[in-house]
mmCIF file with all atom_site columns, C-alpha atoms in Angstrom:
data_model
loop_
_atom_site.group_PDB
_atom_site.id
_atom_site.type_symbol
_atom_site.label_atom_id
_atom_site.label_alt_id
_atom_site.label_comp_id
_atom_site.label_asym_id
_atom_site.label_entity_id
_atom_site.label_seq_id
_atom_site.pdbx_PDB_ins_code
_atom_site.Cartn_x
_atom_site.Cartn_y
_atom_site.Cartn_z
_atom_site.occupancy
_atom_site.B_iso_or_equiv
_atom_site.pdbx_formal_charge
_atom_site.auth_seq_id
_atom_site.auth_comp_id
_atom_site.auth_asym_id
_atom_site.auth_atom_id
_atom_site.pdbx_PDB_model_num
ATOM 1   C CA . UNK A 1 1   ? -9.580  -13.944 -11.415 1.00 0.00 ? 1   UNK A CA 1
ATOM 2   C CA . UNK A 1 2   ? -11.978 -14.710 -8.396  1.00 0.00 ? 2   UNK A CA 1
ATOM 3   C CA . UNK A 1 3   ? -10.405 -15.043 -5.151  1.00 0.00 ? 3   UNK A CA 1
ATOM 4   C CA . UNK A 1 4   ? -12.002 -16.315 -1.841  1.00 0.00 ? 4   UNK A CA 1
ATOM 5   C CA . UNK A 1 5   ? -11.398 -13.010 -0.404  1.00 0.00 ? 5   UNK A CA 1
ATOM 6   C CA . UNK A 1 6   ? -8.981  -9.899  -0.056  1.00 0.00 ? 6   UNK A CA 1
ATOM 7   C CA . UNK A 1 7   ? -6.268  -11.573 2.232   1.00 0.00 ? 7   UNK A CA 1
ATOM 8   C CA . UNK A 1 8   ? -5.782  -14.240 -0.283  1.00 0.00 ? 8   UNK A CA 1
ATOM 9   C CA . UNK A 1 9   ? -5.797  -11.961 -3.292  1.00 0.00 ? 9   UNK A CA 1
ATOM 10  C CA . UNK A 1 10  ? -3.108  -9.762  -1.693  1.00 0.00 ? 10  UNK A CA 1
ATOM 11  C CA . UNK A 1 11  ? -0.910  -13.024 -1.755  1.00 0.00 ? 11  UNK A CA 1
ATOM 12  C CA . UNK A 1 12  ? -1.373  -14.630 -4.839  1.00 0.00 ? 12  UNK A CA 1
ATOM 13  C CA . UNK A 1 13  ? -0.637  -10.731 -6.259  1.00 0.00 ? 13  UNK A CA 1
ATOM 14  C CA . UNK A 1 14  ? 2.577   -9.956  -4.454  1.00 0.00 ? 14  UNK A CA 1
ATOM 15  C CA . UNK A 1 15  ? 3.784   -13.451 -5.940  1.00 0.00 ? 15  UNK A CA 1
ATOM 16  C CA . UNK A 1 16  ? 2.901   -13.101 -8.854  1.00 0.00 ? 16  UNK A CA 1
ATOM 17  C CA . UNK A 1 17  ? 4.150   -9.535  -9.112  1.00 0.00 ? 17  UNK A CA 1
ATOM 18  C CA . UNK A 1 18  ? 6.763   -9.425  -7.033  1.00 0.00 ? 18  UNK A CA 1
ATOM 19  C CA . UNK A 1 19  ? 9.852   -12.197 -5.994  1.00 0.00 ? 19  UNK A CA 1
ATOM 20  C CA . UNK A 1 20  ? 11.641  -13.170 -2.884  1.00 0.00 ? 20  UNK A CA 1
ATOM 21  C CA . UNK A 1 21  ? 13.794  -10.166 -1.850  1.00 0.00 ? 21  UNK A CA 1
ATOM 22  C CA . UNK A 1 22  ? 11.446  -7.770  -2.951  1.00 0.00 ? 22  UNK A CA 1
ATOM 23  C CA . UNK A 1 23  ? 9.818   -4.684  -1.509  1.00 0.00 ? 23  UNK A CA 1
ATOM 24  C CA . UNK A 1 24  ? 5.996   -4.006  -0.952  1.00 0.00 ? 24  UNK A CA 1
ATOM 25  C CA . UNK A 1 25  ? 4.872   -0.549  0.372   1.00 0.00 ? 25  UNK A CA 1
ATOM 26  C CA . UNK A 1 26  ? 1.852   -0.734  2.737   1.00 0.00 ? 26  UNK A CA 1
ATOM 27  C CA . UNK A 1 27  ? 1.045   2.162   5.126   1.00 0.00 ? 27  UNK A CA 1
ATOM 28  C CA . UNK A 1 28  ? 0.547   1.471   8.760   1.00 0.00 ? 28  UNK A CA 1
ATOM 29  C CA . UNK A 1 29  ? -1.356  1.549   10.760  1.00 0.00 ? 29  UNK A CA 1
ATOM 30  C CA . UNK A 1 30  ? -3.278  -0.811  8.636   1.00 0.00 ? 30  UNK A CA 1
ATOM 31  C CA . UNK A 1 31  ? -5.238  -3.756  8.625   1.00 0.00 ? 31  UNK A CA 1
ATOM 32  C CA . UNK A 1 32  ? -2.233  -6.500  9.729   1.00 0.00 ? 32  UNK A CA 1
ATOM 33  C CA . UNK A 1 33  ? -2.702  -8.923  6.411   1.00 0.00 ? 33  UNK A CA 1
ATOM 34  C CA . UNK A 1 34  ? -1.727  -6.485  4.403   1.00 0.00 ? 34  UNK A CA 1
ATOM 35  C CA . UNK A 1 35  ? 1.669   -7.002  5.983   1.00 0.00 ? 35  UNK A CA 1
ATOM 36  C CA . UNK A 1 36  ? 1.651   -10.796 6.199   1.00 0.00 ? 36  UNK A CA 1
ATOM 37  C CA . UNK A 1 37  ? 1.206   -10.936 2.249   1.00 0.00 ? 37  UNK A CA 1
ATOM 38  C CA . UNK A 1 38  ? 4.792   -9.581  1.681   1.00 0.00 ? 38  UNK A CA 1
ATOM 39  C CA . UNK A 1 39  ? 6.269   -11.011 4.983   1.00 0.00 ? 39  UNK A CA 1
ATOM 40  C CA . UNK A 1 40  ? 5.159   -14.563 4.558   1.00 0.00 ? 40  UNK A CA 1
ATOM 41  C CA . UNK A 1 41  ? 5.853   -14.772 0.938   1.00 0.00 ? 41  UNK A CA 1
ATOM 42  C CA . UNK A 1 42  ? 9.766   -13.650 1.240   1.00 0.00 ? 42  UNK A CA 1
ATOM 43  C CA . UNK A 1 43  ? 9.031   -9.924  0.254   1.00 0.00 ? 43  UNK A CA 1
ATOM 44  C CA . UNK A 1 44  ? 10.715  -7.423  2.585   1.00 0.00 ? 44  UNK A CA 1
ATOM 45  C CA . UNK A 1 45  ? 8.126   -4.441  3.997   1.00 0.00 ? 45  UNK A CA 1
ATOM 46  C CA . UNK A 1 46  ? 8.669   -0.572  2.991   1.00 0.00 ? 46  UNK A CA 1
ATOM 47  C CA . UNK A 1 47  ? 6.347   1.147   5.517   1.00 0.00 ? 47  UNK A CA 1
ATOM 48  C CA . UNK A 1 48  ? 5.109   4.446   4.691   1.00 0.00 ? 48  UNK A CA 1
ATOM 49  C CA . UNK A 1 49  ? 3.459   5.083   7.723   1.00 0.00 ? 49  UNK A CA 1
ATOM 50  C CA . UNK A 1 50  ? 0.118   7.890   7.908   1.00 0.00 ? 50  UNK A CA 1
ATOM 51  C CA . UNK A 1 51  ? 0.783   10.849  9.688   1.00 0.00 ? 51  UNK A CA 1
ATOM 52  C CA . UNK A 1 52  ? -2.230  11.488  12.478  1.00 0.00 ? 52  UNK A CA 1
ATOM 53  C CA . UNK A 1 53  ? -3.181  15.498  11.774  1.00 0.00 ? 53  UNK A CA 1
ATOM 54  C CA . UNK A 1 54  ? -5.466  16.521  14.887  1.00 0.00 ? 54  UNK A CA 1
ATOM 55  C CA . UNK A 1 55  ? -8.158  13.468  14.469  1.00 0.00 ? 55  UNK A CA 1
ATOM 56  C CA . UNK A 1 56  ? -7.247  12.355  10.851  1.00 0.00 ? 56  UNK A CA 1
ATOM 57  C CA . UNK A 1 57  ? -4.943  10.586  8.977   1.00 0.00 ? 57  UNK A CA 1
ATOM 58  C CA . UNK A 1 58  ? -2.799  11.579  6.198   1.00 0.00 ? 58  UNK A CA 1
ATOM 59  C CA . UNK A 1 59  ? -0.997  10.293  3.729   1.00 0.00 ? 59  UNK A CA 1
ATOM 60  C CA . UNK A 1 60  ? 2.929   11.223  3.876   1.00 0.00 ? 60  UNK A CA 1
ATOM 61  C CA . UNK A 1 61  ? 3.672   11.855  0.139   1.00 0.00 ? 61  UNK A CA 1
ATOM 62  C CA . UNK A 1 62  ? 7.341   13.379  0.702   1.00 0.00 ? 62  UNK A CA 1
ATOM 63  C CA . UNK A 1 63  ? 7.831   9.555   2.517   1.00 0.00 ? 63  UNK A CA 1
ATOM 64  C CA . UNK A 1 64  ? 6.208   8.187   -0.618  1.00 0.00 ? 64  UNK A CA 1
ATOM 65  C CA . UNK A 1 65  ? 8.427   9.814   -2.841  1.00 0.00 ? 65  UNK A CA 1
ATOM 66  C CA . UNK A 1 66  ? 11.188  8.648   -1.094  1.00 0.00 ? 66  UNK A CA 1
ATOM 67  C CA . UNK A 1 67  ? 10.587  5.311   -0.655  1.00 0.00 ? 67  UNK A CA 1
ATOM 68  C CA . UNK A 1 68  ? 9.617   4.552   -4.363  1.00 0.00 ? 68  UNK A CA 1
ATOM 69  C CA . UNK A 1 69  ? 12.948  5.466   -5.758  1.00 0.00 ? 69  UNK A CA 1
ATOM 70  C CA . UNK A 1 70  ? 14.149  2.017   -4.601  1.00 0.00 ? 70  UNK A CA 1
ATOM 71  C CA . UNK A 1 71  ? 14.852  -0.022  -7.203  1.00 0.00 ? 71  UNK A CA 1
ATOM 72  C CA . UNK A 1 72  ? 13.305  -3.664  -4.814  1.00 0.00 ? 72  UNK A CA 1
ATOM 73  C CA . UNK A 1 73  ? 10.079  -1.569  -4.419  1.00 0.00 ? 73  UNK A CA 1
ATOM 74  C CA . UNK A 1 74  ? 7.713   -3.796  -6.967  1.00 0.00 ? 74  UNK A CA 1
ATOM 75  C CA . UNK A 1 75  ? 4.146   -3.597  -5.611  1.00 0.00 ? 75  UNK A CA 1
ATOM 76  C CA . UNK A 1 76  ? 2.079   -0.382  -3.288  1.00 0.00 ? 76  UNK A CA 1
ATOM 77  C CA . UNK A 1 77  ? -1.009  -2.153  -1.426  1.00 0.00 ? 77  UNK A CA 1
ATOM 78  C CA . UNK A 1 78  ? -3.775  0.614   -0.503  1.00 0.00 ? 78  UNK A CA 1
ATOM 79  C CA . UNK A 1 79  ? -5.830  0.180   1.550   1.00 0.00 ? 79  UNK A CA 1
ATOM 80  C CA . UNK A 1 80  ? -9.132  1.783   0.069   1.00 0.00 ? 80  UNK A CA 1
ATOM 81  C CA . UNK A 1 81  ? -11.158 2.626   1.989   1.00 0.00 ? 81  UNK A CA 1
ATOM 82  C CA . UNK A 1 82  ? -8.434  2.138   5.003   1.00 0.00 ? 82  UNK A CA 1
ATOM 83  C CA . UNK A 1 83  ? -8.893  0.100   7.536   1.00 0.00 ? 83  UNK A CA 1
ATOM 84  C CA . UNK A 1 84  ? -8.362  0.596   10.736  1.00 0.00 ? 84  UNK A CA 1
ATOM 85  C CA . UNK A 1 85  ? -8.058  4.891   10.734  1.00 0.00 ? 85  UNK A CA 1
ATOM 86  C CA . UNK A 1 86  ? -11.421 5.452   8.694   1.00 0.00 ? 86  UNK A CA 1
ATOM 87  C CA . UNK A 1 87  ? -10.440 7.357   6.123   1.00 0.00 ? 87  UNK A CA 1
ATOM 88  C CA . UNK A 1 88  ? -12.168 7.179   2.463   1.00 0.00 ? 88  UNK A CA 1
ATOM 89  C CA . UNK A 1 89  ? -9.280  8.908   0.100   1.00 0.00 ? 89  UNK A CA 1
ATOM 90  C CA . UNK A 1 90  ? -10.230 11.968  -1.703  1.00 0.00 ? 90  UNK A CA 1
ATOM 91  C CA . UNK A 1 91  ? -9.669  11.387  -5.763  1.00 0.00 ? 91  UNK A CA 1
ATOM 92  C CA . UNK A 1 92  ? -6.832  14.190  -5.328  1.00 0.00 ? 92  UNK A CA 1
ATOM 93  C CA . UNK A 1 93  ? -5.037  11.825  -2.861  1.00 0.00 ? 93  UNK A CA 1
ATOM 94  C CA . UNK A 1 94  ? -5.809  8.318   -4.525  1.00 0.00 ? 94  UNK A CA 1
ATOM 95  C CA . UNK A 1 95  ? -4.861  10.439  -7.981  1.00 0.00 ? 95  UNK A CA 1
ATOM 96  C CA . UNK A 1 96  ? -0.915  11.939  -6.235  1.00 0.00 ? 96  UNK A CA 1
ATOM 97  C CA . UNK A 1 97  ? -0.356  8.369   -4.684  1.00 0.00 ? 97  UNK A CA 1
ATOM 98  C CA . UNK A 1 98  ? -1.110  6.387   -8.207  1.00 0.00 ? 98  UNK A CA 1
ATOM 99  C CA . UNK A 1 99  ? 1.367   9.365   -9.933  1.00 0.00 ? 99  UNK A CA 1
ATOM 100 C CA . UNK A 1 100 ? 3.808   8.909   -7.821  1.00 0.00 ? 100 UNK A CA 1
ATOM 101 C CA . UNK A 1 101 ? 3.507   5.201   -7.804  1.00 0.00 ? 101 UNK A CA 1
ATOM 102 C CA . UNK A 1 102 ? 3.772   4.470   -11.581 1.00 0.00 ? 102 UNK A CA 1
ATOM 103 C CA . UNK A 1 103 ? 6.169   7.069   -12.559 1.00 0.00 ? 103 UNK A CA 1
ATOM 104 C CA . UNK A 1 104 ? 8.601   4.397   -10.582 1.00 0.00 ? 104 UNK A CA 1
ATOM 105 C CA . UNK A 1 105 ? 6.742   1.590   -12.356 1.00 0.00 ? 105 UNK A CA 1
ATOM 106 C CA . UNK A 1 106 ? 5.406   0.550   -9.041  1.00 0.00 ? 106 UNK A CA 1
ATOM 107 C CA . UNK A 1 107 ? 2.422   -1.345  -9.184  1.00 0.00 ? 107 UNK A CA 1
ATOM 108 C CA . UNK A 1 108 ? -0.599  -0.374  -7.228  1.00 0.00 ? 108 UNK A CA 1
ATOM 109 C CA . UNK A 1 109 ? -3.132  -3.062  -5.764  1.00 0.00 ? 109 UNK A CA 1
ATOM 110 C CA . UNK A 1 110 ? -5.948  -1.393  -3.855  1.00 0.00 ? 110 UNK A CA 1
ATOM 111 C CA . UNK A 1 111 ? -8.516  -3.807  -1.399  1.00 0.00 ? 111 UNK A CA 1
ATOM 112 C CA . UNK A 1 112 ? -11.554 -1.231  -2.298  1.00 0.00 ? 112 UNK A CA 1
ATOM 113 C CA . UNK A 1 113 ? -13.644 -3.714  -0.372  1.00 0.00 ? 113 UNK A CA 1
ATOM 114 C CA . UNK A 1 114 ? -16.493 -1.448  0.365   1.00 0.00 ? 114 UNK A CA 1
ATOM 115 C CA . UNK A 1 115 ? -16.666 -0.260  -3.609  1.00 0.00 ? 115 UNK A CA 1
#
């Protein structure tokens, strides 16, 4: 379905996937729509926040883990490449993160604006 642009897509997908009460994982720091779409549509955040490692990010897949076991958690937004820390995901990363997404039936929505 065509969208006028990322921020709006991330919206009309955590309603649509997603209700009022809900979780959405996003993983700071991160470009601040990604935030707005589950705050200003009733969803609650679940922040899974990078770890900085010398100059680069990481993702924290033991947080990950974690935080998918709740039951609220509906919808993971990545941030592909992210925006603002720079970082294009290896496949091995993108690969773990989708694994341990959908094994809790937790929908992943990546931007890949740059694909």
């Amino acid at each position: 379905m065509p969208t006028p642009g990322v921020v709006s897509a991330l919206h009309l997908i955590v309603r649509r996937f997603s209700d009022p009460g809900d979780k959405v994982l996003i993983q700071r720091p991160v470009y601040h729509p990604f935030g707005f779409a589950a705050e200003n549509n009733d969803r609650e955040l679940s922040v899974n926040s990078l770890r900085q490692v010398g100059k680069r990010y990481e993702m924290d897949f033991e947080d990950l883990a974690n935080r998918v076991r709740d039951p609220k958690l509906k919808i993971a937004l990545l941030c592909s490449p992210h925006n603002p820390v720079g970082r294009v995901w290896r496949q091995e990363e993108l690969a773990r993160f989708a694994e341990v997404c959908t094994d809790h039936d937790v929908l992943v929505v990546a931007d890949e604006i740059h694909s």
